[in-house]
Amino acid sequence: MGYTYEEYKVTADWLLANTEHRPLIAIICGSGLGGLAEILKDQKVFSYSDIPNFPQSTVHGHAGRLVFGTLKGKSCVCMQGRFHLYEGYPIWKRQTKSAGKSANKLLTLSRSVEFSAEHLVTFPIRIFRLLGVETAIVTNAAGGLNENYKVGDIMLIKDHLNMPGFAGNNPLVGPNDERFGLRFPCMSDAYDRDLRKLAKTVARDLGYSDFLKEGVYCVLGGPSFETIAECNMLKRLGADAVGMSTVHEVIVARHCGMRVFGLSLITNKAVMDYNSESKANHEEVLQTGRERASQLEEMISRLVEGIEPNNNNVC
Ligand SMILES: O=P(O)(O)O[C@@H]1C[C@H](O)[C@@H](CO)O1
């Protein structure tokens, strides 16, 4: 199935009919960071399997639940489990609507209006937009490439490198629906400067400055972790941390006019040296998430408290 505006609306309308929450803020939990959802009060929880059209989580550390609730009095929705390219979910996939009707497939494809595109990795983002969400807080677990980073550091994302995008894997590939956003959205302002400033203030007030960093996140397809040569290359290209998510969500969120705040928890140090005995592994990623859970919860709570409605942002 390819997703048209109307199909996204089916899911959004189903959620609106099944909860009284009207969230302005969405929080996407990275690997091992699902506990963030537990800080919401007055929860209404849906399993992804109960929501029409919703993909399913398949990764350990991603529970597969959509949690609505309030945080510091603000209505929020939290994804306990995101979707990754490596799970086999398409970032975009051509769906030819009239393939059966046309004898000439090439002709069908040349009429671009006759196909839609499936975007499962980022499907929830447009649902959030249709629910009225204005601000997306995206979190992830990432490997630290910057030699000054330590395991347990929290990196505010100031920019990204979209490696799959260099090969044409961008979540906006396919027909553009202007009701969501522009054909050619700007990405030089993807990570909201004011929200980063607010996060720095919050971190300073909480006494977290020692483990707060700001840097560039690079997404790869995964699921294999990087080789030593790849890590060295990414560092030279300007990446401070490497992961397997987030960027696709950010692109779709910015396309439909949301403000974005992103953070990476540095769960492991990327292996950069041929003499190293370290090996990246998912257990370490989840363990670091558990160890930093309470600080992340506190930081996100204070951040949400400080977020003002985005009055001039109408989709
Ligand atoms: O969902 P995120 O990006 O936080 O998860 C990272 C990337 C892989 O899914 C996993 C590897 O341990 O953690």
mmCIF file of C-alpha atoms and ligand atoms in Angstrom:
data_model
loop_
_atom_site.group_PDB
_atom_site.id
_atom_site.type_symbol
_atom_site.label_atom_id
_atom_site.label_comp_id
_atom_site.label_asym_id
_atom_site.label_seq_id
_atom_site.Cartn_x
_atom_site.Cartn_y
_atom_site.Cartn_z
ATOM 1 C CA MET A 1 0.000 0.000 0.000
ATOM 2 C CA GLY A 2 1.271 3.458 -0.812
ATOM 3 C CA TYR A 3 0.337 6.347 1.364
ATOM 4 C CA THR A 4 -1.772 9.207 0.129
ATOM 5 C CA TYR A 5 -2.818 12.148 2.268
ATOM 6 C CA GLU A 6 -6.178 10.465 2.799
ATOM 7 C CA GLU A 7 -4.519 7.251 4.003
ATOM 8 C CA TYR A 8 -2.425 9.119 6.548
ATOM 9 C CA LYS A 9 -5.647 10.775 7.658
ATOM 10 C CA VAL A 10 -7.329 7.437 8.328
ATOM 11 C CA THR A 11 -4.705 6.677 10.977
ATOM 12 C CA ALA A 12 -4.708 10.196 12.430
ATOM 13 C CA ASP A 13 -8.510 10.293 12.628
ATOM 14 C CA TRP A 14 -8.566 6.872 14.295
ATOM 15 C CA LEU A 15 -6.180 8.132 16.981
ATOM 16 C CA LEU A 16 -8.121 11.367 17.446
ATOM 17 C CA ALA A 17 -11.285 9.322 17.916
ATOM 18 C CA ASN A 18 -9.625 7.053 20.469
ATOM 19 C CA THR A 19 -7.911 9.568 22.727
ATOM 20 C CA GLU A 20 -8.763 12.962 24.095
ATOM 21 C CA HIS A 21 -5.123 14.026 24.078
ATOM 22 C CA ARG A 22 -4.250 16.681 21.497
ATOM 23 C CA PRO A 23 -0.436 16.682 21.567
ATOM 24 C CA LEU A 24 1.694 19.623 20.454
ATOM 25 C CA ILE A 25 4.961 17.804 21.146
ATOM 26 C CA ALA A 26 6.116 14.383 19.905
ATOM 27 C CA ILE A 27 9.008 12.528 21.510
ATOM 28 C CA ILE A 28 10.706 9.696 19.620
ATOM 29 C CA CYS A 29 12.631 7.333 21.862
ATOM 30 C CA GLY A 30 15.902 5.872 20.654
ATOM 31 C CA SER A 31 17.259 2.407 21.427
ATOM 32 C CA GLY A 32 17.094 1.754 25.149
ATOM 33 C CA LEU A 33 15.503 5.158 25.779
ATOM 34 C CA GLY A 34 11.882 3.996 25.823
ATOM 35 C CA GLY A 35 11.696 4.762 29.536
ATOM 36 C CA LEU A 36 11.273 8.421 28.563
ATOM 37 C CA ALA A 37 7.627 7.633 27.815
ATOM 38 C CA GLU A 38 7.070 6.577 31.413
ATOM 39 C CA ILE A 39 7.360 10.186 32.604
ATOM 40 C CA LEU A 40 4.098 11.109 30.871
ATOM 41 C CA LYS A 41 1.091 11.483 33.156
ATOM 42 C CA ASP A 42 -2.547 10.571 32.384
ATOM 43 C CA GLN A 43 -1.383 8.048 29.839
ATOM 44 C CA LYS A 44 -3.362 6.590 27.001
ATOM 45 C CA VAL A 45 -1.306 3.807 25.409
ATOM 46 C CA PHE A 46 -1.742 2.080 22.055
ATOM 47 C CA SER A 47 0.206 -0.906 20.801
ATOM 48 C CA TYR A 48 1.392 -0.266 17.279
ATOM 49 C CA SER A 49 -0.368 -3.478 16.286
ATOM 50 C CA ASP A 50 -3.737 -1.925 17.234
ATOM 51 C CA ILE A 51 -3.309 1.253 15.183
ATOM 52 C CA PRO A 52 -4.524 1.111 11.570
ATOM 53 C CA ASN A 53 -1.668 1.150 9.025
ATOM 54 C CA PHE A 54 1.042 1.490 11.709
ATOM 55 C CA PRO A 55 4.283 -0.474 11.138
ATOM 56 C CA GLN A 56 5.507 -2.830 13.890
ATOM 57 C CA SER A 57 8.692 -2.547 15.952
ATOM 58 C CA THR A 58 11.068 -5.472 15.516
ATOM 59 C CA VAL A 59 14.154 -4.349 17.472
ATOM 60 C CA HIS A 60 15.031 -5.231 21.062
ATOM 61 C CA GLY A 61 14.786 -2.021 23.103
ATOM 62 C CA HIS A 62 11.887 -0.658 21.006
ATOM 63 C CA ALA A 63 8.617 -1.637 22.718
ATOM 64 C CA GLY A 64 6.217 -0.725 19.909
ATOM 65 C CA ARG A 65 3.827 1.490 21.845
ATOM 66 C CA LEU A 66 2.449 4.941 21.214
ATOM 67 C CA VAL A 67 2.003 6.734 24.518
ATOM 68 C CA PHE A 68 -0.114 9.871 24.843
ATOM 69 C CA GLY A 69 0.017 11.891 28.039
ATOM 70 C CA THR A 70 1.031 15.126 29.673
ATOM 71 C CA LEU A 71 4.462 16.291 30.714
ATOM 72 C CA LYS A 72 4.752 19.412 32.843
ATOM 73 C CA GLY A 73 1.133 20.066 31.921
ATOM 74 C CA LYS A 74 1.798 19.867 28.168
ATOM 75 C CA SER A 75 0.114 17.347 25.925
ATOM 76 C CA CYS A 76 2.674 15.003 24.334
ATOM 77 C CA VAL A 77 2.835 11.821 22.311
ATOM 78 C CA CYS A 78 5.764 9.472 22.665
ATOM 79 C CA MET A 79 6.954 6.735 20.317
ATOM 80 C CA GLN A 80 8.348 3.844 22.339
ATOM 81 C CA GLY A 81 9.975 2.268 19.338
ATOM 82 C CA ARG A 82 10.924 3.718 15.980
ATOM 83 C CA PHE A 83 11.398 2.156 12.557
ATOM 84 C CA HIS A 84 14.747 1.669 10.893
ATOM 85 C CA LEU A 85 15.804 1.109 7.335
ATOM 86 C CA TYR A 86 17.580 -2.113 8.327
ATOM 87 C CA GLU A 87 14.343 -3.681 9.582
ATOM 88 C CA GLY A 88 13.359 -3.865 5.960
ATOM 89 C CA TYR A 89 10.964 -0.935 6.151
ATOM 90 C CA PRO A 90 11.273 1.203 3.082
ATOM 91 C CA ILE A 91 12.337 4.766 3.395
ATOM 92 C CA TRP A 92 10.529 5.134 0.110
ATOM 93 C CA LYS A 93 9.171 2.549 -2.307
ATOM 94 C CA ARG A 94 7.330 3.154 -5.528
ATOM 95 C CA GLN A 95 3.733 1.967 -5.453
ATOM 96 C CA THR A 96 2.279 1.849 -8.918
ATOM 97 C CA LYS A 97 -1.423 2.400 -8.568
ATOM 98 C CA SER A 98 -2.531 1.506 -12.048
ATOM 99 C CA ALA A 99 -0.001 -1.220 -12.862
ATOM 100 C CA GLY A 100 -2.776 -3.690 -13.627
ATOM 101 C CA LYS A 101 -4.591 -1.272 -15.886
ATOM 102 C CA SER A 102 -1.746 -0.391 -18.226
ATOM 103 C CA ALA A 103 -0.160 -2.800 -20.642
ATOM 104 C CA ASN A 104 2.798 -0.447 -20.929
ATOM 105 C CA LYS A 105 4.459 -0.225 -17.524
ATOM 106 C CA LEU A 106 6.972 2.389 -18.666
ATOM 107 C CA LEU A 107 4.150 4.602 -19.814
ATOM 108 C CA THR A 108 2.488 4.225 -16.435
ATOM 109 C CA LEU A 109 5.681 5.166 -14.617
ATOM 110 C CA SER A 110 6.242 8.157 -16.848
ATOM 111 C CA ARG A 111 2.904 9.570 -15.710
ATOM 112 C CA SER A 112 4.194 10.468 -12.295
ATOM 113 C CA VAL A 113 0.717 11.147 -10.895
ATOM 114 C CA GLU A 114 -0.097 7.474 -11.209
ATOM 115 C CA PHE A 115 2.051 6.251 -8.367
ATOM 116 C CA SER A 116 2.300 6.975 -4.718
ATOM 117 C CA ALA A 117 5.167 6.081 -2.423
ATOM 118 C CA GLU A 118 5.341 4.043 0.725
ATOM 119 C CA HIS A 119 7.340 5.690 3.504
ATOM 120 C CA LEU A 120 7.092 3.339 6.452
ATOM 121 C CA VAL A 121 10.176 4.489 8.359
ATOM 122 C CA THR A 122 8.737 7.979 8.695
ATOM 123 C CA PHE A 123 5.028 7.143 8.607
ATOM 124 C CA PRO A 124 4.371 8.283 12.217
ATOM 125 C CA ILE A 125 5.786 11.759 11.638
ATOM 126 C CA ARG A 126 3.038 12.761 9.232
ATOM 127 C CA ILE A 127 0.494 11.209 11.551
ATOM 128 C CA PHE A 128 1.802 13.449 14.316
ATOM 129 C CA ARG A 129 1.490 16.454 12.054
ATOM 130 C CA LEU A 130 -2.116 15.606 11.322
ATOM 131 C CA LEU A 131 -2.715 15.281 15.075
ATOM 132 C CA GLY A 132 -1.484 18.869 15.474
ATOM 133 C CA VAL A 133 2.070 18.259 16.689
ATOM 134 C CA GLU A 134 4.313 21.305 16.226
ATOM 135 C CA THR A 135 7.589 20.164 17.775
ATOM 136 C CA ALA A 136 9.425 16.857 17.384
ATOM 137 C CA ILE A 137 11.994 15.772 19.953
ATOM 138 C CA VAL A 138 14.046 12.977 18.398
ATOM 139 C CA THR A 139 16.450 10.909 20.447
ATOM 140 C CA ASN A 140 18.836 8.140 19.507
ATOM 141 C CA ALA A 141 21.679 5.982 20.656
ATOM 142 C CA ALA A 142 24.878 6.662 18.726
ATOM 143 C CA GLY A 143 28.516 5.748 18.543
ATOM 144 C CA GLY A 144 30.941 8.569 19.359
ATOM 145 C CA LEU A 145 33.428 9.441 16.599
ATOM 146 C CA ASN A 146 34.716 12.658 18.136
ATOM 147 C CA GLU A 147 37.734 11.805 20.301
ATOM 148 C CA ASN A 148 36.527 14.223 22.996
ATOM 149 C CA TYR A 149 33.296 12.298 23.482
ATOM 150 C CA LYS A 150 32.826 9.815 26.308
ATOM 151 C CA VAL A 151 30.293 7.038 26.749
ATOM 152 C CA GLY A 152 27.281 8.596 28.477
ATOM 153 C CA ASP A 153 27.694 12.033 26.869
ATOM 154 C CA ILE A 154 24.562 13.689 25.548
ATOM 155 C CA MET A 155 25.104 15.315 22.162
ATOM 156 C CA LEU A 156 22.698 18.010 20.991
ATOM 157 C CA ILE A 157 22.383 17.470 17.263
ATOM 158 C CA LYS A 158 23.209 20.642 15.366
ATOM 159 C CA ASP A 159 23.319 19.095 11.892
ATOM 160 C CA HIS A 160 23.377 15.777 10.100
ATOM 161 C CA LEU A 161 25.004 13.807 7.306
ATOM 162 C CA ASN A 162 22.430 11.769 5.398
ATOM 163 C CA MET A 163 24.531 8.968 3.917
ATOM 164 C CA PRO A 164 21.606 6.947 2.488
ATOM 165 C CA GLY A 165 20.407 10.229 0.971
ATOM 166 C CA PHE A 166 23.590 10.480 -1.113
ATOM 167 C CA ALA A 167 22.417 7.320 -2.866
ATOM 168 C CA GLY A 168 18.907 8.637 -3.430
ATOM 169 C CA ASN A 169 17.325 7.165 -0.311
ATOM 170 C CA ASN A 170 15.516 10.238 0.895
ATOM 171 C CA PRO A 171 12.130 9.869 2.602
ATOM 172 C CA LEU A 172 10.665 12.600 0.412
ATOM 173 C CA VAL A 173 11.233 10.662 -2.830
ATOM 174 C CA GLY A 174 7.969 10.163 -4.661
ATOM 175 C CA PRO A 175 5.141 12.489 -5.562
ATOM 176 C CA ASN A 176 5.053 15.557 -3.326
ATOM 177 C CA ASP A 177 1.804 16.459 -1.626
ATOM 178 C CA GLU A 178 1.804 20.212 -1.041
ATOM 179 C CA ARG A 179 -0.599 19.718 1.853
ATOM 180 C CA PHE A 180 2.387 18.348 3.763
ATOM 181 C CA GLY A 181 5.094 20.622 2.435
ATOM 182 C CA LEU A 182 7.284 21.954 -0.350
ATOM 183 C CA ARG A 183 8.864 19.822 -3.064
ATOM 184 C CA PHE A 184 12.314 21.161 -2.156
ATOM 185 C CA PRO A 185 12.451 21.833 1.585
ATOM 186 C CA CYS A 186 15.383 23.653 3.154
ATOM 187 C CA MET A 187 17.534 21.604 5.557
ATOM 188 C CA SER A 188 20.170 24.133 6.601
ATOM 189 C CA ASP A 189 18.017 25.050 9.592
ATOM 190 C CA ALA A 190 16.848 21.523 10.450
ATOM 191 C CA TYR A 191 17.758 21.560 14.155
ATOM 192 C CA ASP A 192 16.073 24.504 15.832
ATOM 193 C CA ARG A 193 18.589 26.971 17.224
ATOM 194 C CA ASP A 194 16.317 28.287 19.980
ATOM 195 C CA LEU A 195 15.554 24.799 21.245
ATOM 196 C CA ARG A 196 19.275 23.965 21.322
ATOM 197 C CA LYS A 197 19.858 27.149 23.291
ATOM 198 C CA LEU A 198 17.090 26.208 25.686
ATOM 199 C CA ALA A 199 18.580 22.715 26.085
ATOM 200 C CA LYS A 200 21.980 24.189 26.934
ATOM 201 C CA THR A 201 20.409 26.390 29.607
ATOM 202 C CA VAL A 202 18.456 23.440 30.992
ATOM 203 C CA ALA A 203 21.588 21.258 31.050
ATOM 204 C CA ARG A 204 23.593 23.970 32.798
ATOM 205 C CA ASP A 205 20.858 24.454 35.428
ATOM 206 C CA LEU A 206 20.788 20.706 36.040
ATOM 207 C CA GLY A 207 24.577 20.520 36.377
ATOM 208 C CA TYR A 208 24.928 18.412 33.216
ATOM 209 C CA SER A 209 27.355 20.667 31.341
ATOM 210 C CA ASP A 210 30.235 18.219 31.850
ATOM 211 C CA PHE A 211 28.596 15.608 29.698
ATOM 212 C CA LEU A 212 26.754 17.876 27.269
ATOM 213 C CA LYS A 213 28.152 18.130 23.737
ATOM 214 C CA GLU A 214 26.902 19.570 20.463
ATOM 215 C CA GLY A 215 27.727 17.986 17.137
ATOM 216 C CA VAL A 216 26.917 16.410 13.809
ATOM 217 C CA TYR A 217 25.068 13.085 13.590
ATOM 218 C CA CYS A 218 25.643 10.796 10.636
ATOM 219 C CA VAL A 219 23.072 8.165 9.634
ATOM 220 C CA LEU A 220 24.027 4.906 7.955
ATOM 221 C CA GLY A 221 21.738 2.092 6.888
ATOM 222 C CA GLY A 222 22.902 -0.533 9.411
ATOM 223 C CA PRO A 223 22.354 -3.096 10.823
ATOM 224 C CA SER A 224 26.057 -3.963 10.778
ATOM 225 C CA PHE A 225 28.125 -1.607 12.885
ATOM 226 C CA GLU A 226 30.848 0.328 11.095
ATOM 227 C CA THR A 227 34.290 -0.860 10.158
ATOM 228 C CA ILE A 228 37.337 0.987 11.462
ATOM 229 C CA ALA A 229 37.964 2.501 8.038
ATOM 230 C CA GLU A 230 34.361 3.691 7.819
ATOM 231 C CA CYS A 231 34.557 5.341 11.243
ATOM 232 C CA ASN A 232 37.749 7.163 10.290
ATOM 233 C CA MET A 233 36.183 8.308 7.037
ATOM 234 C CA LEU A 234 33.023 9.605 8.756
ATOM 235 C CA LYS A 235 35.086 11.522 11.276
ATOM 236 C CA ARG A 236 37.061 13.185 8.482
ATOM 237 C CA LEU A 237 33.790 14.087 6.788
ATOM 238 C CA GLY A 238 32.756 16.050 9.879
ATOM 239 C CA ALA A 239 30.585 13.600 11.803
ATOM 240 C CA ASP A 240 30.811 13.535 15.601
ATOM 241 C CA ALA A 241 28.483 10.580 16.127
ATOM 242 C CA VAL A 242 27.167 7.748 13.978
ATOM 243 C CA GLY A 243 23.849 5.911 14.107
ATOM 244 C CA MET A 244 21.111 4.237 12.099
ATOM 245 C CA SER A 245 18.061 6.472 12.481
ATOM 246 C CA THR A 246 16.661 9.933 13.178
ATOM 247 C CA VAL A 247 17.676 11.779 10.006
ATOM 248 C CA HIS A 248 14.776 10.429 7.937
ATOM 249 C CA GLU A 249 12.325 11.451 10.647
ATOM 250 C CA VAL A 250 13.872 14.903 10.847
ATOM 251 C CA ILE A 251 13.618 15.452 7.086
ATOM 252 C CA VAL A 252 9.931 14.536 7.065
ATOM 253 C CA ALA A 253 9.235 16.594 10.186
ATOM 254 C CA ARG A 254 10.900 19.673 8.683
ATOM 255 C CA HIS A 255 9.122 19.099 5.382
ATOM 256 C CA CYS A 256 5.766 19.394 7.137
ATOM 257 C CA GLY A 257 6.767 22.441 9.143
ATOM 258 C CA MET A 258 7.615 21.005 12.557
ATOM 259 C CA ARG A 259 10.347 22.383 14.761
ATOM 260 C CA VAL A 260 12.936 19.743 15.552
ATOM 261 C CA PHE A 261 15.126 19.166 18.552
ATOM 262 C CA GLY A 262 17.474 16.172 18.395
ATOM 263 C CA LEU A 263 19.817 14.518 20.822
ATOM 264 C CA SER A 264 22.122 11.522 20.694
ATOM 265 C CA LEU A 265 23.155 9.550 23.709
ATOM 266 C CA ILE A 266 26.735 8.435 23.091
ATOM 267 C CA THR A 267 26.277 4.807 24.068
ATOM 268 C CA ASN A 268 29.643 3.536 22.854
ATOM 269 C CA LYS A 269 32.823 4.856 21.335
ATOM 270 C CA ALA A 270 33.196 4.048 17.669
ATOM 271 C CA VAL A 271 36.222 1.838 17.107
ATOM 272 C CA MET A 272 38.830 3.917 15.239
ATOM 273 C CA ASP A 273 42.036 2.052 15.912
ATOM 274 C CA TYR A 274 43.270 -1.308 14.555
ATOM 275 C CA ASN A 275 44.873 -2.142 17.911
ATOM 276 C CA SER A 276 41.611 -1.751 19.804
ATOM 277 C CA GLU A 277 39.939 -4.785 21.374
ATOM 278 C CA SER A 278 36.538 -3.005 21.617
ATOM 279 C CA LYS A 279 33.620 -4.298 19.617
ATOM 280 C CA ALA A 280 30.369 -2.353 19.156
ATOM 281 C CA ASN A 281 27.350 -4.288 20.402
ATOM 282 C CA HIS A 282 23.662 -3.643 21.031
ATOM 283 C CA GLU A 283 23.829 -4.760 24.696
ATOM 284 C CA GLU A 284 26.266 -1.966 25.517
ATOM 285 C CA VAL A 285 23.985 0.465 23.696
ATOM 286 C CA LEU A 286 20.986 -0.564 25.809
ATOM 287 C CA GLN A 287 23.030 -0.591 29.029
ATOM 288 C CA THR A 288 24.273 2.994 28.519
ATOM 289 C CA GLY A 289 20.660 4.015 27.895
ATOM 290 C CA ARG A 290 19.656 2.539 31.244
ATOM 291 C CA GLU A 291 22.525 4.309 33.006
ATOM 292 C CA ARG A 292 21.658 7.770 31.643
ATOM 293 C CA ALA A 293 17.867 7.302 31.771
ATOM 294 C CA SER A 294 17.143 9.525 34.753
ATOM 295 C CA GLN A 295 19.240 12.464 33.489
ATOM 296 C CA LEU A 296 17.658 12.243 30.062
ATOM 297 C CA GLU A 297 14.188 12.179 31.595
ATOM 298 C CA GLU A 298 14.967 15.242 33.684
ATOM 299 C CA MET A 299 16.445 17.117 30.753
ATOM 300 C CA ILE A 300 13.543 16.346 28.413
ATOM 301 C CA SER A 301 10.989 17.256 31.097
ATOM 302 C CA ARG A 302 12.593 20.664 31.620
ATOM 303 C CA LEU A 303 12.932 21.191 27.893
ATOM 304 C CA VAL A 304 9.257 20.399 27.307
ATOM 305 C CA GLU A 305 8.373 22.767 30.142
ATOM 306 C CA GLY A 306 10.194 25.555 28.321
ATOM 307 C CA ILE A 307 8.762 24.945 24.850
ATOM 308 C CA GLU A 308 6.298 27.608 23.777
ATOM 309 C CA PRO A 309 3.559 26.903 21.230
ATOM 310 C CA ASN A 310 4.761 27.647 17.718
ATOM 311 C CA ASN A 311 2.066 30.163 16.822
ATOM 312 C CA ASN A 312 3.340 31.225 13.438
ATOM 313 C CA ASN A 313 3.730 27.685 12.175
ATOM 314 C CA VAL A 314 0.619 26.513 10.364
ATOM 315 C CA CYS A 315 0.690 23.444 8.185
HETATM 316 O O1 LIG B 1 16.915 3.819 17.223
HETATM 317 P P1 LIG B 1 18.320 4.197 17.509
HETATM 318 O O2 LIG B 1 18.964 4.976 16.428
HETATM 319 O O3 LIG B 1 18.464 4.898 18.838
HETATM 320 O O4 LIG B 1 19.115 2.819 17.647
HETATM 321 C C1 LIG B 1 20.502 2.612 17.496
HETATM 322 C C2 LIG B 1 20.818 2.196 16.077
HETATM 323 C C3 LIG B 1 20.443 0.731 16.098
HETATM 324 O O5 LIG B 1 19.056 0.604 15.962
HETATM 325 C C4 LIG B 1 20.833 0.293 17.462
HETATM 326 C C5 LIG B 1 22.217 -0.298 17.497
HETATM 327 O O6 LIG B 1 22.550 -0.682 18.802
HETATM 328 O O7 LIG B 1 20.825 1.479 18.286
#
